[in-house]
Structures are given as structure tokens and as C-alpha cells.
PDB file of C-alpha atoms and ligand atoms in Angstrom:
ATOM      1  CA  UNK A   1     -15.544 -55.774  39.217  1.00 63.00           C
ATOM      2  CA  UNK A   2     -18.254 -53.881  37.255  1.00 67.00           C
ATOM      3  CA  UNK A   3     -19.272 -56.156  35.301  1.00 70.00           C
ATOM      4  CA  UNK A   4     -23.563 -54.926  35.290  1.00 68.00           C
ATOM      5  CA  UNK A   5     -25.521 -57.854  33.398  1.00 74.00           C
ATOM      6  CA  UNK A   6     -22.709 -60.712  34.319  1.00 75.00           C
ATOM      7  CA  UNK A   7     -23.939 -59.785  37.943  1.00 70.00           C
ATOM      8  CA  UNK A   8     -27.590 -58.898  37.707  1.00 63.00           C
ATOM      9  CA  UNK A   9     -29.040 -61.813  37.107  1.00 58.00           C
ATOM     10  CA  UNK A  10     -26.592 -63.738  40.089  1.00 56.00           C
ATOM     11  CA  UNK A  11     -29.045 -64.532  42.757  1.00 53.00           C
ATOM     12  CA  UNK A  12     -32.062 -65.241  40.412  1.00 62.00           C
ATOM     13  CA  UNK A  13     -30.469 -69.008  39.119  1.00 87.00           C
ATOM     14  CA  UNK A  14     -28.264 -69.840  36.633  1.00 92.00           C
ATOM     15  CA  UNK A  15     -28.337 -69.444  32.890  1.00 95.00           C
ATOM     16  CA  UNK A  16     -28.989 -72.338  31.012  1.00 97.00           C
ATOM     17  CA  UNK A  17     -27.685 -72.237  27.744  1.00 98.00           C
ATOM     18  CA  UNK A  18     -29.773 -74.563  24.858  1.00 98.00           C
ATOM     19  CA  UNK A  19     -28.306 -75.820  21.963  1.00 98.00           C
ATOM     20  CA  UNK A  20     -31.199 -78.096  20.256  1.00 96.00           C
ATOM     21  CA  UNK A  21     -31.929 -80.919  23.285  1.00 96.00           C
ATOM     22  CA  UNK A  22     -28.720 -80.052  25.037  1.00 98.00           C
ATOM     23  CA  UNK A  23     -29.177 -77.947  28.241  1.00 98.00           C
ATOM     24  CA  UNK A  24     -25.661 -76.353  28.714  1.00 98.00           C
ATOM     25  CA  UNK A  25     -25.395 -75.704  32.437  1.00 97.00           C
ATOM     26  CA  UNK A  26     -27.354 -78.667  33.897  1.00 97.00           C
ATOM     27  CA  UNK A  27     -25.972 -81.726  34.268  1.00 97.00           C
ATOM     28  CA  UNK A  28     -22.444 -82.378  33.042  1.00 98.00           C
ATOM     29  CA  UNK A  29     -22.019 -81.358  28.838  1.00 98.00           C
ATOM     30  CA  UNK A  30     -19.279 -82.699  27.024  1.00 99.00           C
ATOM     31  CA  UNK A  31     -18.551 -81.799  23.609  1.00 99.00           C
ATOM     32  CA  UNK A  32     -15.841 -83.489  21.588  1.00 98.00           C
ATOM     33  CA  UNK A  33     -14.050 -83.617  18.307  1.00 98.00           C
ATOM     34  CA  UNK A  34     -11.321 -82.802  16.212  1.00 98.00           C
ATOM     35  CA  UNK A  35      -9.291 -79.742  16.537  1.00 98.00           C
ATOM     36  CA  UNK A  36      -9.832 -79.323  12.858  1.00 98.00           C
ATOM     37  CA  UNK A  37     -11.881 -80.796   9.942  1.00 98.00           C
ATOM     38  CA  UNK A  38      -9.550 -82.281   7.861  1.00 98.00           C
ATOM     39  CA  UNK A  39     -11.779 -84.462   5.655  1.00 98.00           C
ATOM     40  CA  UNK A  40     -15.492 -85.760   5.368  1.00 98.00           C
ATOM     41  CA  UNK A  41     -14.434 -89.579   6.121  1.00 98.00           C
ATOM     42  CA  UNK A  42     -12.333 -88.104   9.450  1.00 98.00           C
ATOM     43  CA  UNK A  43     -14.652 -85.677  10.476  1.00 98.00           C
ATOM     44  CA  UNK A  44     -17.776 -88.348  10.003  1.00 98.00           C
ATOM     45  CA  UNK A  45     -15.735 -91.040  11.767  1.00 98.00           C
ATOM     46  CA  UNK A  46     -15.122 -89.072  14.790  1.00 98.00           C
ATOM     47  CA  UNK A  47     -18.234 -87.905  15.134  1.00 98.00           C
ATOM     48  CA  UNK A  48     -20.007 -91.496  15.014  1.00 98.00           C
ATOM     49  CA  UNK A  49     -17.216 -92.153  17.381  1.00 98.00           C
ATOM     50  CA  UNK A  50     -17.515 -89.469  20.012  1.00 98.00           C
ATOM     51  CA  UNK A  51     -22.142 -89.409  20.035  1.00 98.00           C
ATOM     52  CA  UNK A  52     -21.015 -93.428  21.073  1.00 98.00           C
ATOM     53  CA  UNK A  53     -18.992 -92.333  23.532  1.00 97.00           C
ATOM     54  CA  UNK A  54     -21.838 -90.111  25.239  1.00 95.00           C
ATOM     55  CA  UNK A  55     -20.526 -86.767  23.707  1.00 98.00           C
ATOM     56  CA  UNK A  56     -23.387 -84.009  23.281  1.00 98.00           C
ATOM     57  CA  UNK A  57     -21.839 -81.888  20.680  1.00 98.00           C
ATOM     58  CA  UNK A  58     -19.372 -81.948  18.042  1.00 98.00           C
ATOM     59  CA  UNK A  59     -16.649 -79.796  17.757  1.00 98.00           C
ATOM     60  CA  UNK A  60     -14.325 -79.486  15.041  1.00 98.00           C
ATOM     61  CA  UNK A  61     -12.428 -76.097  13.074  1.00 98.00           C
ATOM     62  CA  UNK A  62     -13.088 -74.691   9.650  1.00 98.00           C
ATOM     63  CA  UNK A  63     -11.560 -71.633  10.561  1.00 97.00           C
ATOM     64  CA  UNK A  64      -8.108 -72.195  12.392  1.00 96.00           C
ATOM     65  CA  UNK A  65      -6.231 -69.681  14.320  1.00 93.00           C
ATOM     66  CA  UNK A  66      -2.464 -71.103  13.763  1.00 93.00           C
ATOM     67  CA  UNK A  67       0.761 -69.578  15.252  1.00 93.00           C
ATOM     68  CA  UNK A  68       2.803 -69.878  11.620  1.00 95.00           C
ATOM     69  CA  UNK A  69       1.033 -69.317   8.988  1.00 94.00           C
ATOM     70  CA  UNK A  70       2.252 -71.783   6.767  1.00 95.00           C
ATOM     71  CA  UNK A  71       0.453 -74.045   9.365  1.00 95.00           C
ATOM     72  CA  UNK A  72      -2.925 -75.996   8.226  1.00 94.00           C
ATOM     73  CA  UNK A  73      -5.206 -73.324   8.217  1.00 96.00           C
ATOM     74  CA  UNK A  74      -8.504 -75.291   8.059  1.00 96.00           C
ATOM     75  CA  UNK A  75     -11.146 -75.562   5.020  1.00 97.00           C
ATOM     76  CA  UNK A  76     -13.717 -73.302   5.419  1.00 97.00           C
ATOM     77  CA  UNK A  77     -16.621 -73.699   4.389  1.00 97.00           C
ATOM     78  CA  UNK A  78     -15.898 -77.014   2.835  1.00 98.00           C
ATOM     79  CA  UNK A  79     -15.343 -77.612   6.601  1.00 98.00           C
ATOM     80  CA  UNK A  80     -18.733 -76.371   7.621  1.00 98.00           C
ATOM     81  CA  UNK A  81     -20.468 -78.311   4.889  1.00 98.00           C
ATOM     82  CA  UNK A  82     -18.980 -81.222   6.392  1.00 98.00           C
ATOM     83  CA  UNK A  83     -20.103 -80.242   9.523  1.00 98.00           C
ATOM     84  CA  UNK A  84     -23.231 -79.841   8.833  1.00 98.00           C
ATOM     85  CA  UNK A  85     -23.442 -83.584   7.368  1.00 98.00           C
ATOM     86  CA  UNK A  86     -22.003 -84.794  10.722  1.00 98.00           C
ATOM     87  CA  UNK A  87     -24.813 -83.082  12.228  1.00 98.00           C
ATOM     88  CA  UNK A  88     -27.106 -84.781  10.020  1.00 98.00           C
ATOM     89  CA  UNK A  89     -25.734 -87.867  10.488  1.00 98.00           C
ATOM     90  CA  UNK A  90     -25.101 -87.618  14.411  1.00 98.00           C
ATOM     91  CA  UNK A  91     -28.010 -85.287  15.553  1.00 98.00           C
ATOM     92  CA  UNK A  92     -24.745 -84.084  17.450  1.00 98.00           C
ATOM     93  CA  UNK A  93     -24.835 -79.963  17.602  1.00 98.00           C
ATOM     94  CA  UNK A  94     -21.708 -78.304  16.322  1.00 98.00           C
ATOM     95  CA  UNK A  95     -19.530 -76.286  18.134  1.00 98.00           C
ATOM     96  CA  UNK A  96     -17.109 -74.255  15.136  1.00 98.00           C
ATOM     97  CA  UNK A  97     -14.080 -71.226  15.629  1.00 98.00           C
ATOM     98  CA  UNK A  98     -14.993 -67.893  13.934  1.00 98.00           C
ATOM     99  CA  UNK A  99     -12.584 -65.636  13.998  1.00 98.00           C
ATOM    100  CA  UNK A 100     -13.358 -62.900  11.735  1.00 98.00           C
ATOM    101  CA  UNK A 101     -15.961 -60.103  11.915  1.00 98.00           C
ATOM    102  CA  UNK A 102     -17.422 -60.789   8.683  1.00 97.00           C
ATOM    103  CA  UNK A 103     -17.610 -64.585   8.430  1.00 97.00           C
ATOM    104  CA  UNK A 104     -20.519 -64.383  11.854  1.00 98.00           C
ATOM    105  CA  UNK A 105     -23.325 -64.208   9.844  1.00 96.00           C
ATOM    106  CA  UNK A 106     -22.836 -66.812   6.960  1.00 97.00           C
ATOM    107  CA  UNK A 107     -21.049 -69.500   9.113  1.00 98.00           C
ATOM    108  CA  UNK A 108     -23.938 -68.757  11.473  1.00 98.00           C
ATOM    109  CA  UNK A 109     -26.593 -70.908   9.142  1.00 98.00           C
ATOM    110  CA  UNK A 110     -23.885 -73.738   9.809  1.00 98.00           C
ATOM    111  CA  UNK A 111     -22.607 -73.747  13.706  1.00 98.00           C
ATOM    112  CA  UNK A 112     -25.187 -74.102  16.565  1.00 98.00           C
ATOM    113  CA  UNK A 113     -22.798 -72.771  19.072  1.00 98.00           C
ATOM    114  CA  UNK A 114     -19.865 -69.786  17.828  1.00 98.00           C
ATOM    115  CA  UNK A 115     -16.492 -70.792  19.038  1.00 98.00           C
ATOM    116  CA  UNK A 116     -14.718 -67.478  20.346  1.00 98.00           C
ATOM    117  CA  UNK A 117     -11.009 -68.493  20.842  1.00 98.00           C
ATOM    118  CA  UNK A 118      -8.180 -67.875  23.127  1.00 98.00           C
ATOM    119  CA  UNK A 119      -6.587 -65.639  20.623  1.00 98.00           C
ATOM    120  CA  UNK A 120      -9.502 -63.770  19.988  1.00 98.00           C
ATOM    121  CA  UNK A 121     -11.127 -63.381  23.511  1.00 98.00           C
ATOM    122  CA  UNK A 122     -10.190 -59.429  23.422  1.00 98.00           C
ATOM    123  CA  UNK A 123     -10.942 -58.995  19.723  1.00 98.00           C
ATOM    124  CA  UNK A 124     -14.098 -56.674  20.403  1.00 98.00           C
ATOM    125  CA  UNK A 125     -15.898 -56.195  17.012  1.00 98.00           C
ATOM    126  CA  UNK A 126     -15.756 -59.992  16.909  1.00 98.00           C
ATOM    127  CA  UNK A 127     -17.059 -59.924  19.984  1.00 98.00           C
ATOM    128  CA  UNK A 128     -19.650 -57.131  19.589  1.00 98.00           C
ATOM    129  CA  UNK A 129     -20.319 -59.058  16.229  1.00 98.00           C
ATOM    130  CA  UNK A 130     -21.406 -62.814  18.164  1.00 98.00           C
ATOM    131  CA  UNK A 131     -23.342 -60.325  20.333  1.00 98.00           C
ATOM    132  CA  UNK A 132     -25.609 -59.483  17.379  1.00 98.00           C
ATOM    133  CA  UNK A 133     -25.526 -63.408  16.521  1.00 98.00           C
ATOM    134  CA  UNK A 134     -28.768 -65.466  17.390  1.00 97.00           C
ATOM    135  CA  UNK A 135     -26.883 -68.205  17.998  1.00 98.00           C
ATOM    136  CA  UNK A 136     -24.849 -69.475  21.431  1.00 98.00           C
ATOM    137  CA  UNK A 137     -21.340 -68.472  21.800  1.00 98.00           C
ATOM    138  CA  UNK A 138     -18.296 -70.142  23.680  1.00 98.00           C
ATOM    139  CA  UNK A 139     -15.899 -67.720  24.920  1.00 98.00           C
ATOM    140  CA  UNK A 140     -12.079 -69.461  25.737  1.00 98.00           C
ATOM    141  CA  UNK A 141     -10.341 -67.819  28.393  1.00 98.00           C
ATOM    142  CA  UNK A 142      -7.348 -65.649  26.649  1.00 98.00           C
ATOM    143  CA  UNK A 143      -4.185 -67.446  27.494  1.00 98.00           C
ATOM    144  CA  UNK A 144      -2.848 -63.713  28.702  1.00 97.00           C
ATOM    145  CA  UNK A 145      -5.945 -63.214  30.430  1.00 98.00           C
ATOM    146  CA  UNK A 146      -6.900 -62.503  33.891  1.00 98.00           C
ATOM    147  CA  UNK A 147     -10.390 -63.657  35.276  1.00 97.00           C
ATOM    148  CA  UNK A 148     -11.816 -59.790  34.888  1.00 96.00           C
ATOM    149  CA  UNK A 149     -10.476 -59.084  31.883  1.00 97.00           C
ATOM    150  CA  UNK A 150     -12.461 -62.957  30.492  1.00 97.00           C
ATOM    151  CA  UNK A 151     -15.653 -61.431  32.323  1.00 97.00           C
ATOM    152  CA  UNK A 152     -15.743 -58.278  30.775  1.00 96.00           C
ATOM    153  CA  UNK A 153     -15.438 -59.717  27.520  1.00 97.00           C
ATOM    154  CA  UNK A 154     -18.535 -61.935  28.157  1.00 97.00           C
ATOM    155  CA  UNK A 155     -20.132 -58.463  29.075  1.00 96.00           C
ATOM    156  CA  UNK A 156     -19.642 -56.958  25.895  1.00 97.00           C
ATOM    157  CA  UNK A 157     -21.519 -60.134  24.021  1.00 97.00           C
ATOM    158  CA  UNK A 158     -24.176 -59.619  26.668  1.00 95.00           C
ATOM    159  CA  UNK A 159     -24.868 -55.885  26.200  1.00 95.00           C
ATOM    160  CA  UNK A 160     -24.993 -56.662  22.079  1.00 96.00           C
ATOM    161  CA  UNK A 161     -27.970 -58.235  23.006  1.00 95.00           C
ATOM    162  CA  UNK A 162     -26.818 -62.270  23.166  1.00 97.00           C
ATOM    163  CA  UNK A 163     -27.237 -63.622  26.663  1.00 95.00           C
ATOM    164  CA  UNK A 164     -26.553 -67.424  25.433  1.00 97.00           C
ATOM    165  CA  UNK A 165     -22.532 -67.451  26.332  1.00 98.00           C
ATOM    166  CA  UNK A 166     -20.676 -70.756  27.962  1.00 98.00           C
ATOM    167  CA  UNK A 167     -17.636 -69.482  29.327  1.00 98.00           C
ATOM    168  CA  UNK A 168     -14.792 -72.018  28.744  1.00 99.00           C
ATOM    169  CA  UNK A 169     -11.080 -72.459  30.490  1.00 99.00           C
ATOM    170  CA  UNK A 170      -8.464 -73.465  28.602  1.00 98.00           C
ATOM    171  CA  UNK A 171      -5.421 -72.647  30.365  1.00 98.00           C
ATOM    172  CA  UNK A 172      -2.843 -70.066  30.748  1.00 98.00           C
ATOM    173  CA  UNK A 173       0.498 -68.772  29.967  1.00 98.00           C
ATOM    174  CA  UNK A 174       2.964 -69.282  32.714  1.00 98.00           C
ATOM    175  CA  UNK A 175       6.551 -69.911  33.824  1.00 98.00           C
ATOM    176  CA  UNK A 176       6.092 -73.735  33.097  1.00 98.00           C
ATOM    177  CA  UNK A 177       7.284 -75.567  30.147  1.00 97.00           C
ATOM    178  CA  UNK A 178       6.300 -79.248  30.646  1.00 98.00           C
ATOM    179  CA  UNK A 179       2.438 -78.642  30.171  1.00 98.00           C
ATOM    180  CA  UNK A 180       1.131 -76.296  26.940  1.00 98.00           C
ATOM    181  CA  UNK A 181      -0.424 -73.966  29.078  1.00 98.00           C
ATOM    182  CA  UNK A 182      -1.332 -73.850  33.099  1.00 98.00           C
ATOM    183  CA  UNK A 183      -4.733 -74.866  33.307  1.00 98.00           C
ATOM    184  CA  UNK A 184      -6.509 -73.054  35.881  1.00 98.00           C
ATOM    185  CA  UNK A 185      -9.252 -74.524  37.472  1.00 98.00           C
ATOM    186  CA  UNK A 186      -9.667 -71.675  40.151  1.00 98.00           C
ATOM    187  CA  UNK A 187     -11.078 -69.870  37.409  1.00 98.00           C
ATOM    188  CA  UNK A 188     -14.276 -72.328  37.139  1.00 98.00           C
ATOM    189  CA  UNK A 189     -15.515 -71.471  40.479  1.00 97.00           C
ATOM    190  CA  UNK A 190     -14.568 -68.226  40.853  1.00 97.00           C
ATOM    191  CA  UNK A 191     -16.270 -67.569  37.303  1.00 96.00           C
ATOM    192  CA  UNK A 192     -19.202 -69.410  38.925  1.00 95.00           C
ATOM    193  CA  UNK A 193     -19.069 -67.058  41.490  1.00 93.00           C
ATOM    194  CA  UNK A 194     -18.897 -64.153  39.182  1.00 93.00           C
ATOM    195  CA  UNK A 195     -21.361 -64.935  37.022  1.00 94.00           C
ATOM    196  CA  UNK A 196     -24.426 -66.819  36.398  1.00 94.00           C
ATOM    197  CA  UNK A 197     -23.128 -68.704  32.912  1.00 96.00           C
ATOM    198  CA  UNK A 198     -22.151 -72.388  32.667  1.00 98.00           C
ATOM    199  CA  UNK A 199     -18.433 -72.504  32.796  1.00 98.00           C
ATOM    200  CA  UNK A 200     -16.841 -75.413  31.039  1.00 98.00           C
ATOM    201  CA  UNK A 201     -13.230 -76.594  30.840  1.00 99.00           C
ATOM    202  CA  UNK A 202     -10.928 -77.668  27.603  1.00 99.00           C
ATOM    203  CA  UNK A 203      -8.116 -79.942  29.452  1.00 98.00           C
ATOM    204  CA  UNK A 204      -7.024 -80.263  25.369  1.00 98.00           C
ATOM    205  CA  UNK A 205      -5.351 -76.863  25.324  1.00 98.00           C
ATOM    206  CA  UNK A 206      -5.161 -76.424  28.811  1.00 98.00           C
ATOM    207  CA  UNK A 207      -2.432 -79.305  29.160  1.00 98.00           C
ATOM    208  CA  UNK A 208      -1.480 -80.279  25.685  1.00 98.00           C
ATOM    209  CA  UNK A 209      -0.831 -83.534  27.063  1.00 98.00           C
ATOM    210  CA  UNK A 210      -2.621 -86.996  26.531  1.00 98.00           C
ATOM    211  CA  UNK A 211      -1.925 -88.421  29.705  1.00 98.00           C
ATOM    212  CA  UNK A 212      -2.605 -85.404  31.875  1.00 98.00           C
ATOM    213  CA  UNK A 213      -6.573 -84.785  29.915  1.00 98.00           C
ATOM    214  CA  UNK A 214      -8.504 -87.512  31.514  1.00 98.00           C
ATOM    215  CA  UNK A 215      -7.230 -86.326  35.276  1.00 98.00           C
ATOM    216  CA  UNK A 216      -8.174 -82.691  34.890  1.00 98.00           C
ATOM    217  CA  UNK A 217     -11.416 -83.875  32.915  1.00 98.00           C
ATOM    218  CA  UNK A 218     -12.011 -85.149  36.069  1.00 98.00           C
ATOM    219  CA  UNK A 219     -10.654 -82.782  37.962  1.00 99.00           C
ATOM    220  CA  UNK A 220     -12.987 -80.182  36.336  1.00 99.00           C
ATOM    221  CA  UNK A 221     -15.854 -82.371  37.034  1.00 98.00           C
ATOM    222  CA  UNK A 222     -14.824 -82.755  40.963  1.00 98.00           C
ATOM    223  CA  UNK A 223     -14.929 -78.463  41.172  1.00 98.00           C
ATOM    224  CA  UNK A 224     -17.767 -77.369  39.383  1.00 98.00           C
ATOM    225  CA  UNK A 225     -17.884 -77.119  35.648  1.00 98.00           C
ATOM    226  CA  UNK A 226     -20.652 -77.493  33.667  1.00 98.00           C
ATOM    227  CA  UNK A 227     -18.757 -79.802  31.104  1.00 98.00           C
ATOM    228  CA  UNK A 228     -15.818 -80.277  28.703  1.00 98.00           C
ATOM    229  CA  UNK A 229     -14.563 -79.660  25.687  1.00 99.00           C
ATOM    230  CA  UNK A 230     -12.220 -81.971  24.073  1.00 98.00           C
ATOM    231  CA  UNK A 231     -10.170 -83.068  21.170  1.00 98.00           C
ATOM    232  CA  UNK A 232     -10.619 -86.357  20.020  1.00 98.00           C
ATOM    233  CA  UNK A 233      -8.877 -87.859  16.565  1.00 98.00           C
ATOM    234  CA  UNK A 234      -9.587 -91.355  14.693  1.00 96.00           C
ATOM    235  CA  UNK A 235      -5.816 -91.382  14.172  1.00 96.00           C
ATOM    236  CA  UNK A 236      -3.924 -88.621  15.935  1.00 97.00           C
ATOM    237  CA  UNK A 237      -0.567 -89.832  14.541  1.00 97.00           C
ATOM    238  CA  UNK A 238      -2.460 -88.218  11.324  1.00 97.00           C
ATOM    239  CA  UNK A 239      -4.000 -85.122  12.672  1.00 97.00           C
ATOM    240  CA  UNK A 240      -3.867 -81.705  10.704  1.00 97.00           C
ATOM    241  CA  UNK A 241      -3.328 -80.106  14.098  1.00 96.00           C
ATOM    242  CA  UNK A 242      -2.674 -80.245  17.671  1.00 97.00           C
ATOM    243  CA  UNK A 243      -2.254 -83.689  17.255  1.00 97.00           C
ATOM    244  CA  UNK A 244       0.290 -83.895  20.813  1.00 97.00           C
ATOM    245  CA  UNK A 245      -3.053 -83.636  22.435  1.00 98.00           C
ATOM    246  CA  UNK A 246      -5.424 -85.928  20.701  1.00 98.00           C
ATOM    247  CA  UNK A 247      -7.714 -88.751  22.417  1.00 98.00           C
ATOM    248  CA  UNK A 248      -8.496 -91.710  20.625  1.00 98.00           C
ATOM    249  CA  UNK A 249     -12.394 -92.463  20.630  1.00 98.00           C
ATOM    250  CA  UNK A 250     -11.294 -95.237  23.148  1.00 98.00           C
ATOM    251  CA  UNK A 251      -9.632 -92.702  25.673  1.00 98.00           C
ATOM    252  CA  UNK A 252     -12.204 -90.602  24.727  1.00 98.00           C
ATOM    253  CA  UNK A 253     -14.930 -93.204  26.036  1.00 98.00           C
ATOM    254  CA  UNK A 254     -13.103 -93.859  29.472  1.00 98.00           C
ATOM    255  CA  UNK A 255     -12.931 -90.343  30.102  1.00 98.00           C
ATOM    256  CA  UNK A 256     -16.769 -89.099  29.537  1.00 98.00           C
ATOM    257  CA  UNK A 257     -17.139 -92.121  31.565  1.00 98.00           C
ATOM    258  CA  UNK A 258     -14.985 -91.080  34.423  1.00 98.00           C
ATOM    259  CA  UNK A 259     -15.948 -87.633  34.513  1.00 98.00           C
ATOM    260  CA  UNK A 260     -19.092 -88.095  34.595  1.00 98.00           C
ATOM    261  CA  UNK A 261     -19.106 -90.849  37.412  1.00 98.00           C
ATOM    262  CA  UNK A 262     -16.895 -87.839  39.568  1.00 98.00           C
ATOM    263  CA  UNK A 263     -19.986 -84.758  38.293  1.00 98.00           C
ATOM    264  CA  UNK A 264     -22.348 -87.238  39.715  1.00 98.00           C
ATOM    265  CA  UNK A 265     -20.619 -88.359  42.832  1.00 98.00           C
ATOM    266  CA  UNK A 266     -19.893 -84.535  43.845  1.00 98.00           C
ATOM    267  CA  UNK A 267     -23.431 -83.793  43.284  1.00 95.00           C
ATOM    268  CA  UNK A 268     -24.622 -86.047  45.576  1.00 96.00           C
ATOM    269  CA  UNK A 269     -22.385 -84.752  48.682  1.00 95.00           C
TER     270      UNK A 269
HETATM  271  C1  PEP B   1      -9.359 -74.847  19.429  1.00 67.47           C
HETATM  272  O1  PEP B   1     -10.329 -75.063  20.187  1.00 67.47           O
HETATM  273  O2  PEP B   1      -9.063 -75.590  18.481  1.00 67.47           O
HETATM  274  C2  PEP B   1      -8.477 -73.710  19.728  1.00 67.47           C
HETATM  275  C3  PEP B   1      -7.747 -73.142  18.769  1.00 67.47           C
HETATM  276  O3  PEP B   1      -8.492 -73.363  21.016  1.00 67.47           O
HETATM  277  P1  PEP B   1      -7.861 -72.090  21.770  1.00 67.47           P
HETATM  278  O4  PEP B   1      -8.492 -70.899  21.156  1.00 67.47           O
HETATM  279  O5  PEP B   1      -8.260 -72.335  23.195  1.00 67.47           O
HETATM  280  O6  PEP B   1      -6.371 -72.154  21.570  1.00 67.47           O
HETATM  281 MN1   MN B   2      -6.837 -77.429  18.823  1.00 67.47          MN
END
């Protein structure tokens, strides 16, 4: 691996990424939300849910990257403006998808942290564009990509001048069927290894399963990552999108609890 800045700084402590209060690579971050913003009333209720639940950021998509496109494609900047109410409301950070080159700056005075998504990990004038952003960006783990090929893509935002990046797993492509993807948790410490950014995991995507987020939250917790990103719904009978994989505030609450409780116990070994 060649990856120059990812490794220079490895030996002099780890990055700590700061979005407002929230320190993103000490203690245990978890940011939560909807896939998508669908409505004020939704988007408001989840958020007053989540910041109850002990989330640190909100996440939710204006901009979604859907397989069909005559899927939900998310609201835009009606979605941001709602964002930025939740924000207002919550004091909860968000955490928002941009997926095209021109959109950076103006959805910049909206999002405190740039979502980078899976589909969009290699798509490098996006990426050289976040590297001219001043704001923190969240780079998903391709779900064709191998652990270099994630690395050197953090490397371009880096030499564009933005060292603020939380790398984030979200599971792979594989033979298997059952789950949405194969989440890979080698890849947390062996990007910890790598690099000196907070890694954080999304068992949403990475499973696509309700029952299985809560154990890999906590497995995530047991090996390493800085925190998680998850989806959470009011009513995910209802939701716009991705709605096989939705938490209810309730599960939602059990498992910051849980994970947590596991980040702190491993700590202390
Ligand atoms: C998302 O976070 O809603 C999303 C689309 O994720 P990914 O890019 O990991 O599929
Ligand atoms: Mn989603």
C-alpha cells in the first residue's frame, strides 16, 4: 500500500474528527436516522426519538442513490431544510448523501458531516470535490471494494486538502443471499491499522436485516470501531426506503444501549 498521508500521520495518534461537541474517534459515536427524509413531522419525530435514545448525530437522505429509478429519489433541498430544523430542534449534527459534483458546495451550508456513499466511493471528482469541502466527510466502503482500493479513496479527499474523513463499513457483495450484503468487520481493524481515521460501522446496509443490526452493532463495538451508523424509522412499515432494515426508536434505544455497554467493557480489558 502507498497510501502517503493515510500513513504519515500513523504513529503520531489518531485523528479525531469534530463535528460541533461530537469528537468522532473517541469514545463510541453513534449517529442515527432515517434512510431518507420523507417529511418534516417524520424526520422531526425521529430525530426527538433517536437524541433520547443517546444518538450524537442525525442522519437522514435528501439526495438518494436508488437502484431503479422510478424508486423514491429523496427531496432535496426541501430535505435539507428539514434537516436543518431537526438540527435546530435536536442540537443533533447532520450527517446527509451528496452525490453529485456540483450540489458540494450549496448542500454544504446545510450538512455538518458529507455522506460519500457506497455507490459513489470511486466517483473521484466527487471525491476530489468533498476534498475542497470545509466540512467532515464519511466515506462508505464500496460494496465492490477491496480495503486498498477504500484507502486510496480516503487519500484522494486527503491530498484535496480535507483531513476530517470517518471511514465507514457497510458491507460487501458476496456469494450470500440471506443477508443484503456481507458485512465485514475485518475491515475495521485492519483500516485501524492502515490508517489513523475513526472507522465506524453501518450494520443497516451491511445486513439489511432487523434482527441481525443490534448483534453486529455490538459486534462492531467488541472489535474496534469508533461508532455506528444506523437507520432508525417512527414507522418502518411506512418508510420511503430501505424500510426491510429499519429500527424502531425502541430497538433503536436497546441497541445504543448495548453497544455501548460492550465499547466500554472492551476498553477496560
Ligand atoms: C444510505 O446510507 O442511505 C446509503 C444509501 O448507504 P450506502 O451508500 O452504504 O448504500
Ligand atoms: Mn438506506
Amino acid at each position: 500500500m502507498k497510501n502517503i498521508k493515510l500513513a504519515a500521520l500513523q504513529g503520531s495518534g489518531r485523528t479525531i474528527v469534530r463535528v460541533g461537541n461530537v469528537k468522532v474517534g473517541q469514545g463510541f459515536t453513534i449517529i442515527a436516522g432515517p434512510c431518507s427524509v420523507e417529511s418534516e413531522e417524520q424526520t422531526l419525530e425521529t430525530a426527538r426519538a433517536v437524541k433520547a435514545a443517546g444518538a450524537d448525530m442525525l442522519r437522514g437522505g435528501a439526495f438518494k442513490p436508488r437502484t431503479s429509478p422510478y424508486a423514491f429519489q429523496g427531496l432535496g433541498l426541501k430535505g435539507l431544510k428539514i434537516l436543518e430544523k431537526a438540527r435546530e430542534e435536536t442540537g443533533l449534527p447532520i450527517v446527509t448523501e451528496v452525490i453529485d459534483t456540483r450540489d458540494v458546495s450549496w448542500v454544504c451550508e446545510y450538512a455538518d458531516v458529507l455522506q460519500i456513499g457506497a455507490r459513489n466511493m470511486q466517483n473521484f471528482s466527487l471525491l476530489r470535490e468533498v476534498g475542497k469541502a470545509n466540512k467532515p466527510v464519511l466515506l462508505k466502503r464500496g460494496m465492490h471494494s477491496t480495503i486498498e482500493e477504500w484507502m486510496n479513496c480516503a487519500e484522494y479527499i486527503l491530498n484535496d486538502g480535507n483531513p476530517d474523513i470517518i471511514l465507514c463499513e457497510r458491507g460487501i457483495r458476496t456469494y450470500e443471499t440471506y443477508t443484503r450484503n456481507t458485512l465485514d468487520l475485518s475491515a475495521v481493524p485492519a483500516a485501524r491499522e492502515l490508517t489513523h481515521l475513526p472507522v465506524i460501522v453501518d450494520p443497516s446496509h451491511g445486513t439489511g436485516r432487523v434482527g441481525l443490526i443490534e448483534p453486529m452493532s455490538m459486534a462492531a463495538a467488541a472489535c474496534g470501531a469508533d461508532g455506528l451508523i444506523v437507520e432508525v424509522h417512527r414507522n418502518p412499515a411506512e418508510a420511503l426506503s430501505d424500510k426491510e432494515q429499519a429500527l424502531t426508536p425502541k430497538q433503536f434505544e436497546e441497541l445504543a444501549r448495548k453497544s455501548r455497554a460492550v465499547h466500554k467493557f472492551v476498553g477496560e480489558l
